[in-house]
mmCIF file of N, CA and C in Angstrom:
data_model
loop_
_atom_site.group_PDB
_atom_site.id
_atom_site.type_symbol
_atom_site.label_atom_id
_atom_site.label_comp_id
_atom_site.label_asym_id
_atom_site.label_seq_id
_atom_site.Cartn_x
_atom_site.Cartn_y
_atom_site.Cartn_z
ATOM 1 N N MET A 229 37.968 19.054 183.216
ATOM 2 C CA MET A 229 38.650 20.168 183.837
ATOM 3 C C MET A 229 40.146 19.999 183.637
ATOM 4 N N ALA A 230 40.798 21.047 183.272
ATOM 5 C CA ALA A 230 42.251 21.009 183.087
ATOM 6 C C ALA A 230 42.931 20.936 184.439
ATOM 7 N N SER A 231 44.069 20.279 184.464
ATOM 8 C CA SER A 231 44.839 20.199 185.701
ATOM 9 C C SER A 231 45.450 21.549 185.997
ATOM 10 N N PRO A 232 45.532 21.906 187.272
ATOM 11 C CA PRO A 232 46.156 23.181 187.610
ATOM 12 C C PRO A 232 47.618 23.169 187.226
ATOM 13 N N LYS A 233 48.074 24.258 186.633
ATOM 14 C CA LYS A 233 49.488 24.344 186.266
ATOM 15 C C LYS A 233 50.287 24.741 187.496
ATOM 16 N N GLY A 234 51.483 24.214 187.600
ATOM 17 C CA GLY A 234 52.371 24.649 188.648
ATOM 18 C C GLY A 234 52.575 23.648 189.759
ATOM 19 N N CYS A 235 51.538 22.933 190.188
ATOM 20 C CA CYS A 235 51.706 22.054 191.337
ATOM 21 C C CYS A 235 52.408 20.761 190.947
ATOM 22 N N CYS A 236 52.435 20.468 189.695
ATOM 23 C CA CYS A 236 52.986 19.197 189.237
ATOM 24 C C CYS A 236 53.876 19.425 188.023
ATOM 25 N N ASP A 237 54.739 18.468 187.767
ATOM 26 C CA ASP A 237 55.652 18.565 186.635
ATOM 27 C C ASP A 237 55.077 17.849 185.420
ATOM 28 N N ARG A 238 53.959 18.372 184.887
ATOM 29 C CA ARG A 238 53.359 17.774 183.714
ATOM 30 C C ARG A 238 52.505 18.811 183.004
ATOM 31 N N PRO A 239 52.736 19.024 181.713
ATOM 32 C CA PRO A 239 51.869 19.953 180.988
ATOM 33 C C PRO A 239 50.482 19.351 180.806
ATOM 34 N N ASP A 240 49.462 20.212 180.705
ATOM 35 C CA ASP A 240 48.088 19.744 180.571
ATOM 36 C C ASP A 240 47.888 18.824 179.367
ATOM 37 N N GLN A 241 48.587 19.077 178.273
ATOM 38 C CA GLN A 241 48.398 18.272 177.072
ATOM 39 C C GLN A 241 48.758 16.805 177.299
ATOM 40 N N ALA A 242 49.645 16.552 178.209
ATOM 41 C CA ALA A 242 50.106 15.184 178.441
ATOM 42 C C ALA A 242 49.333 14.514 179.572
ATOM 43 N N ALA A 243 48.132 14.996 179.843
ATOM 44 C CA ALA A 243 47.372 14.511 180.990
ATOM 45 C C ALA A 243 47.226 12.996 181.009
ATOM 46 N N ASP A 244 47.041 12.373 179.857
ATOM 47 C CA ASP A 244 46.852 10.934 179.832
ATOM 48 C C ASP A 244 48.135 10.189 179.493
ATOM 49 N N ALA A 245 49.170 10.893 179.094
ATOM 50 C CA ALA A 245 50.383 10.237 178.622
ATOM 51 C C ALA A 245 51.447 10.088 179.694
ATOM 52 N N ALA A 246 51.499 10.994 180.638
ATOM 53 C CA ALA A 246 52.587 10.963 181.613
ATOM 54 C C ALA A 246 52.040 11.185 183.021
ATOM 55 N N PRO A 247 52.653 10.558 184.013
ATOM 56 C CA PRO A 247 52.176 10.760 185.383
ATOM 57 C C PRO A 247 52.571 12.126 185.923
ATOM 58 N N LYS A 248 51.773 12.626 186.838
ATOM 59 C CA LYS A 248 52.095 13.871 187.542
ATOM 60 C C LYS A 248 53.089 13.562 188.646
ATOM 61 N N HIS A 249 53.909 14.530 188.974
ATOM 62 C CA HIS A 249 54.819 14.413 190.106
ATOM 63 C C HIS A 249 54.737 15.683 190.937
ATOM 64 N N LYS A 250 54.768 15.529 192.256
ATOM 65 C CA LYS A 250 54.766 16.679 193.152
ATOM 66 C C LYS A 250 56.065 17.448 193.015
ATOM 67 N N ARG A 251 55.983 18.756 193.143
ATOM 68 C CA ARG A 251 57.204 19.573 193.184
ATOM 69 C C ARG A 251 57.767 19.605 194.597
ATOM 70 N N THR A 252 56.888 19.635 195.582
ATOM 71 C CA THR A 252 57.320 19.642 196.978
ATOM 72 C C THR A 252 57.361 18.195 197.453
ATOM 73 N N PRO A 253 58.526 17.695 197.799
ATOM 74 C CA PRO A 253 58.619 16.284 198.210
ATOM 75 C C PRO A 253 57.865 16.018 199.511
ATOM 76 N N ARG A 254 57.337 14.819 199.616
ATOM 77 C CA ARG A 254 56.723 14.389 200.870
ATOM 78 C C ARG A 254 57.822 14.131 201.890
ATOM 79 N N SER A 255 57.525 14.363 203.131
ATOM 80 C CA SER A 255 58.514 14.133 204.181
ATOM 81 C C SER A 255 58.791 12.636 204.308
ATOM 82 N N PRO A 256 59.990 12.291 204.743
ATOM 83 C CA PRO A 256 60.298 10.871 204.965
ATOM 84 C C PRO A 256 59.338 10.230 205.970
ATOM 85 N N GLU A 257 58.905 11.002 206.976
ATOM 86 C CA GLU A 257 57.968 10.470 207.971
ATOM 87 C C GLU A 257 56.628 10.127 207.327
ATOM 88 N N LEU A 258 56.132 11.019 206.482
ATOM 89 C CA LEU A 258 54.864 10.746 205.795
ATOM 90 C C LEU A 258 55.022 9.547 204.869
ATOM 91 N N GLN A 259 56.116 9.504 204.131
ATOM 92 C CA GLN A 259 56.371 8.366 203.237
ATOM 93 C C GLN A 259 56.313 7.056 204.014
ATOM 94 N N ARG A 260 57.017 7.016 205.157
ATOM 95 C CA ARG A 260 57.046 5.783 205.964
ATOM 96 C C ARG A 260 55.661 5.439 206.481
ATOM 97 N N ASP A 261 54.934 6.439 206.971
ATOM 98 C CA ASP A 261 53.608 6.203 207.530
ATOM 99 C C ASP A 261 52.657 5.660 206.468
ATOM 100 N N VAL A 262 52.651 6.279 205.301
ATOM 101 C CA VAL A 262 51.771 5.829 204.225
ATOM 102 C C VAL A 262 52.164 4.423 203.769
ATOM 103 N N GLN A 263 53.445 4.185 203.603
ATOM 104 C CA GLN A 263 53.903 2.851 203.186
ATOM 105 C C GLN A 263 53.496 1.788 204.205
ATOM 106 N N LYS A 264 53.667 2.102 205.484
ATOM 107 C CA LYS A 264 53.304 1.161 206.548
ATOM 108 C C LYS A 264 51.811 0.834 206.486
ATOM 109 N N ARG A 265 50.992 1.861 206.331
ATOM 110 C CA ARG A 265 49.542 1.650 206.279
ATOM 111 C C ARG A 265 49.123 0.902 205.021
ATOM 112 N N LEU A 266 49.756 1.216 203.894
ATOM 113 C CA LEU A 266 49.434 0.489 202.662
ATOM 114 C C LEU A 266 49.847 -0.971 202.766
ATOM 115 N N ASN A 267 51.005 -1.220 203.335
ATOM 116 C CA ASN A 267 51.442 -2.609 203.522
ATOM 117 C C ASN A 267 50.479 -3.362 204.433
ATOM 118 N N ARG A 268 49.995 -2.688 205.477
ATOM 119 C CA ARG A 268 49.018 -3.307 206.372
ATOM 120 C C ARG A 268 47.745 -3.648 205.598
ATOM 121 N N ALA A 269 47.259 -2.702 204.793
ATOM 122 C CA ALA A 269 46.040 -2.943 204.015
ATOM 123 C C ALA A 269 46.244 -4.083 203.024
ATOM 124 N N ILE A 270 47.395 -4.116 202.384
ATOM 125 C CA ILE A 270 47.684 -5.202 201.437
ATOM 126 C C ILE A 270 47.691 -6.548 202.162
ATOM 127 N N GLY A 271 48.327 -6.587 203.335
ATOM 128 C CA GLY A 271 48.336 -7.820 204.115
ATOM 129 C C GLY A 271 46.936 -8.241 204.524
ATOM 130 N N GLN A 272 46.131 -7.274 204.940
ATOM 131 C CA GLN A 272 44.759 -7.591 205.330
ATOM 132 C C GLN A 272 43.954 -8.091 204.144
ATOM 133 N N LEU A 273 44.136 -7.476 202.979
ATOM 134 C CA LEU A 273 43.409 -7.933 201.793
ATOM 135 C C LEU A 273 43.858 -9.330 201.368
ATOM 136 N N ASN A 274 45.143 -9.607 201.483
ATOM 137 C CA ASN A 274 45.601 -10.971 201.197
ATOM 138 C C ASN A 274 44.989 -11.957 202.183
ATOM 139 N N GLY A 275 44.867 -11.537 203.441
ATOM 140 C CA GLY A 275 44.215 -12.374 204.445
ATOM 141 C C GLY A 275 42.749 -12.602 204.124
ATOM 142 N N VAL A 276 42.065 -11.562 203.668
ATOM 143 C CA VAL A 276 40.660 -11.682 203.285
ATOM 144 C C VAL A 276 40.523 -12.665 202.124
ATOM 145 N N LYS A 277 41.413 -12.544 201.162
ATOM 146 C CA LYS A 277 41.378 -13.450 200.006
ATOM 147 C C LYS A 277 41.528 -14.904 200.476
ATOM 148 N N ALA A 278 42.468 -15.136 201.381
ATOM 149 C CA ALA A 278 42.677 -16.496 201.902
ATOM 150 C C ALA A 278 41.454 -16.966 202.692
ATOM 151 N N MET A 279 40.841 -16.046 203.452
ATOM 152 C CA MET A 279 39.653 -16.407 204.221
ATOM 153 C C MET A 279 38.503 -16.817 203.310
ATOM 154 N N VAL A 280 38.325 -16.097 202.216
ATOM 155 C CA VAL A 280 37.261 -16.429 201.265
ATOM 156 C C VAL A 280 37.544 -17.793 200.632
ATOM 157 N N GLU A 281 38.806 -18.005 200.226
ATOM 158 C CA GLU A 281 39.177 -19.292 199.631
ATOM 159 C C GLU A 281 38.976 -20.438 200.619
ATOM 160 N N ASP A 282 39.143 -20.153 201.922
ATOM 161 C CA ASP A 282 39.002 -21.165 202.964
ATOM 162 C C ASP A 282 37.553 -21.271 203.456
ATOM 163 N N ASN A 283 36.660 -20.518 202.833
ATOM 164 C CA ASN A 283 35.233 -20.543 203.167
ATOM 165 C C ASN A 283 34.977 -20.167 204.621
ATOM 166 N N ARG A 284 35.702 -19.142 205.095
ATOM 167 C CA ARG A 284 35.565 -18.683 206.479
ATOM 168 C C ARG A 284 34.246 -17.951 206.684
ATOM 169 N N TYR A 285 33.864 -17.811 207.904
ATOM 170 C CA TYR A 285 32.617 -17.179 208.313
ATOM 171 C C TYR A 285 32.549 -15.741 207.786
ATOM 172 N N CYS A 286 31.397 -15.387 207.214
ATOM 173 C CA CYS A 286 31.210 -14.085 206.562
ATOM 174 C C CYS A 286 31.508 -12.916 207.495
ATOM 175 N N GLY A 287 31.069 -13.000 208.739
ATOM 176 C CA GLY A 287 31.298 -11.910 209.681
ATOM 177 C C GLY A 287 32.774 -11.657 209.901
ATOM 178 N N ASP A 288 33.572 -12.719 209.961
ATOM 179 C CA ASP A 288 35.017 -12.562 210.133
ATOM 180 C C ASP A 288 35.658 -11.930 208.898
ATOM 181 N N VAL A 289 35.193 -12.344 207.729
ATOM 182 C CA VAL A 289 35.713 -11.779 206.477
ATOM 183 C C VAL A 289 35.377 -10.290 206.406
ATOM 184 N N LEU A 290 34.147 -9.953 206.746
ATOM 185 C CA LEU A 290 33.723 -8.555 206.702
ATOM 186 C C LEU A 290 34.500 -7.695 207.698
ATOM 187 N N THR A 291 34.810 -8.255 208.854
ATOM 188 C CA THR A 291 35.610 -7.521 209.840
ATOM 189 C C THR A 291 36.996 -7.216 209.289
ATOM 190 N N GLN A 292 37.591 -8.188 208.623
ATOM 191 C CA GLN A 292 38.914 -7.958 208.041
ATOM 192 C C GLN A 292 38.846 -6.958 206.889
ATOM 193 N N LEU A 293 37.785 -6.999 206.109
ATOM 194 C CA LEU A 293 37.611 -6.009 205.043
ATOM 195 C C LEU A 293 37.489 -4.605 205.623
ATOM 196 N N ALA A 294 36.771 -4.477 206.713
ATOM 197 C CA ALA A 294 36.625 -3.167 207.358
ATOM 198 C C ALA A 294 37.985 -2.655 207.837
ATOM 199 N N ALA A 295 38.819 -3.542 208.348
ATOM 200 C CA ALA A 295 40.154 -3.131 208.803
ATOM 201 C C ALA A 295 40.994 -2.649 207.626
ATOM 202 N N ALA A 296 40.911 -3.340 206.496
ATOM 203 C CA ALA A 296 41.659 -2.925 205.305
ATOM 204 C C ALA A 296 41.151 -1.570 204.801
ATOM 205 N N GLU A 297 39.845 -1.393 204.782
ATOM 206 C CA GLU A 297 39.273 -0.120 204.356
ATOM 207 C C GLU A 297 39.723 1.014 205.266
ATOM 208 N N SER A 298 39.788 0.756 206.554
ATOM 209 C CA SER A 298 40.226 1.769 207.505
ATOM 210 C C SER A 298 41.668 2.189 207.236
ATOM 211 N N ALA A 299 42.527 1.230 206.941
ATOM 212 C CA ALA A 299 43.931 1.547 206.647
ATOM 213 C C ALA A 299 44.037 2.388 205.375
ATOM 214 N N VAL A 300 43.261 2.046 204.366
ATOM 215 C CA VAL A 300 43.278 2.808 203.106
ATOM 216 C C VAL A 300 42.701 4.199 203.332
ATOM 217 N N ARG A 301 41.620 4.283 204.102
ATOM 218 C CA ARG A 301 41.010 5.588 204.384
ATOM 219 C C ARG A 301 41.992 6.505 205.113
ATOM 220 N N ARG A 302 42.742 5.959 206.062
ATOM 221 C CA ARG A 302 43.721 6.776 206.787
ATOM 222 C C ARG A 302 44.822 7.261 205.846
ATOM 223 N N CYS A 303 45.257 6.412 204.919
ATOM 224 C CA CYS A 303 46.245 6.852 203.913
ATOM 225 C C CYS A 303 45.681 8.004 203.098
ATOM 226 N N ARG A 304 44.443 7.856 202.682
ATOM 227 C CA ARG A 304 43.802 8.905 201.893
ATOM 228 C C ARG A 304 43.762 10.210 202.677
ATOM 229 N N GLU A 305 43.412 10.155 203.953
ATOM 230 C CA GLU A 305 43.359 11.357 204.779
ATOM 231 C C GLU A 305 44.733 12.007 204.914
ATOM 232 N N LEU A 306 45.751 11.196 205.140
ATOM 233 C CA LEU A 306 47.113 11.724 205.259
ATOM 234 C C LEU A 306 47.554 12.408 203.972
ATOM 235 N N LEU A 307 47.280 11.761 202.840
ATOM 236 C CA LEU A 307 47.704 12.320 201.551
ATOM 237 C C LEU A 307 46.880 13.539 201.163
ATOM 238 N N LEU A 308 45.607 13.547 201.512
ATOM 239 C CA LEU A 308 44.784 14.720 201.233
ATOM 240 C C LEU A 308 45.271 15.917 202.051
ATOM 241 N N ARG A 309 45.583 15.691 203.319
ATOM 242 C CA ARG A 309 46.113 16.768 204.151
ATOM 243 C C ARG A 309 47.406 17.311 203.536
ATOM 244 N N GLU A 310 48.285 16.404 203.116
ATOM 245 C CA GLU A 310 49.545 16.806 202.476
ATOM 246 C C GLU A 310 49.274 17.614 201.208
ATOM 247 N N HIS A 311 48.323 17.157 200.402
ATOM 248 C CA HIS A 311 47.977 17.851 199.171
ATOM 249 C C HIS A 311 47.497 19.274 199.464
ATOM 250 N N LEU A 312 46.630 19.404 200.465
ATOM 251 C CA LEU A 312 46.116 20.725 200.813
ATOM 252 C C LEU A 312 47.222 21.641 201.333
ATOM 253 N N ARG A 313 48.113 21.099 202.148
ATOM 254 C CA ARG A 313 49.170 21.920 202.756
ATOM 255 C C ARG A 313 50.291 22.279 201.788
ATOM 256 N N THR A 314 50.461 21.508 200.740
ATOM 257 C CA THR A 314 51.565 21.787 199.811
ATOM 258 C C THR A 314 51.023 22.240 198.460
ATOM 259 N N CYS A 315 50.585 21.316 197.651
ATOM 260 C CA CYS A 315 50.182 21.647 196.275
ATOM 261 C C CYS A 315 49.119 22.739 196.216
ATOM 262 N N VAL A 316 48.066 22.596 197.003
ATOM 263 C CA VAL A 316 46.956 23.560 196.921
ATOM 264 C C VAL A 316 47.391 24.925 197.428
ATOM 265 N N VAL A 317 48.078 24.971 198.562
ATOM 266 C CA VAL A 317 48.540 26.255 199.099
ATOM 267 C C VAL A 317 49.476 26.935 198.106
ATOM 268 N N GLU A 318 50.394 26.176 197.533
ATOM 269 C CA GLU A 318 51.331 26.752 196.557
ATOM 270 C C GLU A 318 50.592 27.335 195.362
ATOM 271 N N GLU A 319 49.604 26.622 194.878
ATOM 272 C CA GLU A 319 48.853 27.098 193.719
ATOM 273 C C GLU A 319 48.028 28.340 194.035
ATOM 274 N N VAL A 320 47.370 28.362 195.166
ATOM 275 C CA VAL A 320 46.576 29.532 195.540
ATOM 276 C C VAL A 320 47.490 30.748 195.711
ATOM 277 N N ARG A 321 48.631 30.546 196.355
ATOM 278 C CA ARG A 321 49.582 31.656 196.535
ATOM 279 C C ARG A 321 50.109 32.158 195.196
ATOM 280 N N ALA A 322 50.184 31.264 194.212
ATOM 281 C CA ALA A 322 50.659 31.654 192.886
ATOM 282 C C ALA A 322 49.539 32.269 192.041
ATOM 283 N N GLY A 323 48.341 32.353 192.615
ATOM 284 C CA GLY A 323 47.231 32.972 191.895
ATOM 285 C C GLY A 323 46.382 32.011 191.096
ATOM 286 N N ASN A 324 46.624 30.730 191.206
ATOM 287 C CA ASN A 324 45.848 29.734 190.473
ATOM 288 C C ASN A 324 44.735 29.209 191.359
ATOM 289 N N ASP A 325 43.561 29.832 191.255
ATOM 290 C CA ASP A 325 42.455 29.378 192.088
ATOM 291 C C ASP A 325 41.677 28.230 191.459
ATOM 292 N N GLU A 326 42.064 27.795 190.253
ATOM 293 C CA GLU A 326 41.436 26.626 189.637
ATOM 294 C C GLU A 326 41.684 25.364 190.456
ATOM 295 N N VAL A 327 42.729 25.377 191.255
ATOM 296 C CA VAL A 327 43.052 24.221 192.083
ATOM 297 C C VAL A 327 41.923 23.936 193.072
ATOM 298 N N VAL A 328 41.135 24.943 193.417
ATOM 299 C CA VAL A 328 40.004 24.733 194.323
ATOM 300 C C VAL A 328 38.999 23.777 193.684
ATOM 301 N N ASP A 329 38.774 23.908 192.381
ATOM 302 C CA ASP A 329 37.867 22.996 191.683
ATOM 303 C C ASP A 329 38.379 21.557 191.764
ATOM 304 N N GLU A 330 39.686 21.392 191.647
ATOM 305 C CA GLU A 330 40.271 20.055 191.763
ATOM 306 C C GLU A 330 39.997 19.467 193.141
ATOM 307 N N VAL A 331 40.156 20.274 194.175
ATOM 308 C CA VAL A 331 39.928 19.804 195.537
ATOM 309 C C VAL A 331 38.463 19.425 195.730
ATOM 310 N N VAL A 332 37.566 20.241 195.212
ATOM 311 C CA VAL A 332 36.132 19.921 195.310
ATOM 312 C C VAL A 332 35.861 18.589 194.622
ATOM 313 N N ASP A 333 36.451 18.371 193.453
ATOM 314 C CA ASP A 333 36.278 17.092 192.753
ATOM 315 C C ASP A 333 36.830 15.931 193.562
ATOM 316 N N LEU A 334 37.965 16.150 194.228
ATOM 317 C CA LEU A 334 38.536 15.095 195.079
ATOM 318 C C LEU A 334 37.582 14.756 196.224
ATOM 319 N N PHE A 335 37.051 15.774 196.868
ATOM 320 C CA PHE A 335 36.099 15.523 197.964
ATOM 321 C C PHE A 335 34.874 14.779 197.447
ATOM 322 N N ARG A 336 34.415 15.137 196.271
ATOM 323 C CA ARG A 336 33.265 14.473 195.681
ATOM 324 C C ARG A 336 33.573 12.994 195.436
ATOM 325 N N THR A 337 34.801 12.697 195.043
ATOM 326 C CA THR A 337 35.213 11.316 194.809
ATOM 327 C C THR A 337 35.140 10.489 196.093
ATOM 328 N N PHE A 338 35.423 11.123 197.233
ATOM 329 C CA PHE A 338 35.461 10.404 198.505
ATOM 330 C C PHE A 338 34.101 10.234 199.153
ATOM 331 N N SER A 339 33.091 10.932 198.661
ATOM 332 C CA SER A 339 31.785 10.827 199.320
ATOM 333 C C SER A 339 30.874 9.862 198.609
#
């Protein structure tokens, strides 16, 4: 599926060559929140790695993995909400309903 035109600063032909960038910037609050949660998840994963190396009890390791997954899941939810409120709304208003297919694919990725 081709990427929707308009929501990002990248032509479809360069899909694999260049990264996409949002046209509507994320708020500083969202940036901070996502960064904080990602840093927490990274710290938890580093802790899990150390626990495995230290041969810690499986239940404790699994609990820490669940905490890291929760932090990543919350980041995903925050960014998906942002995507729907900015990129998707902008594209639909501009008449590009192909963006709906992208959203469906994103939801499919998460299930």
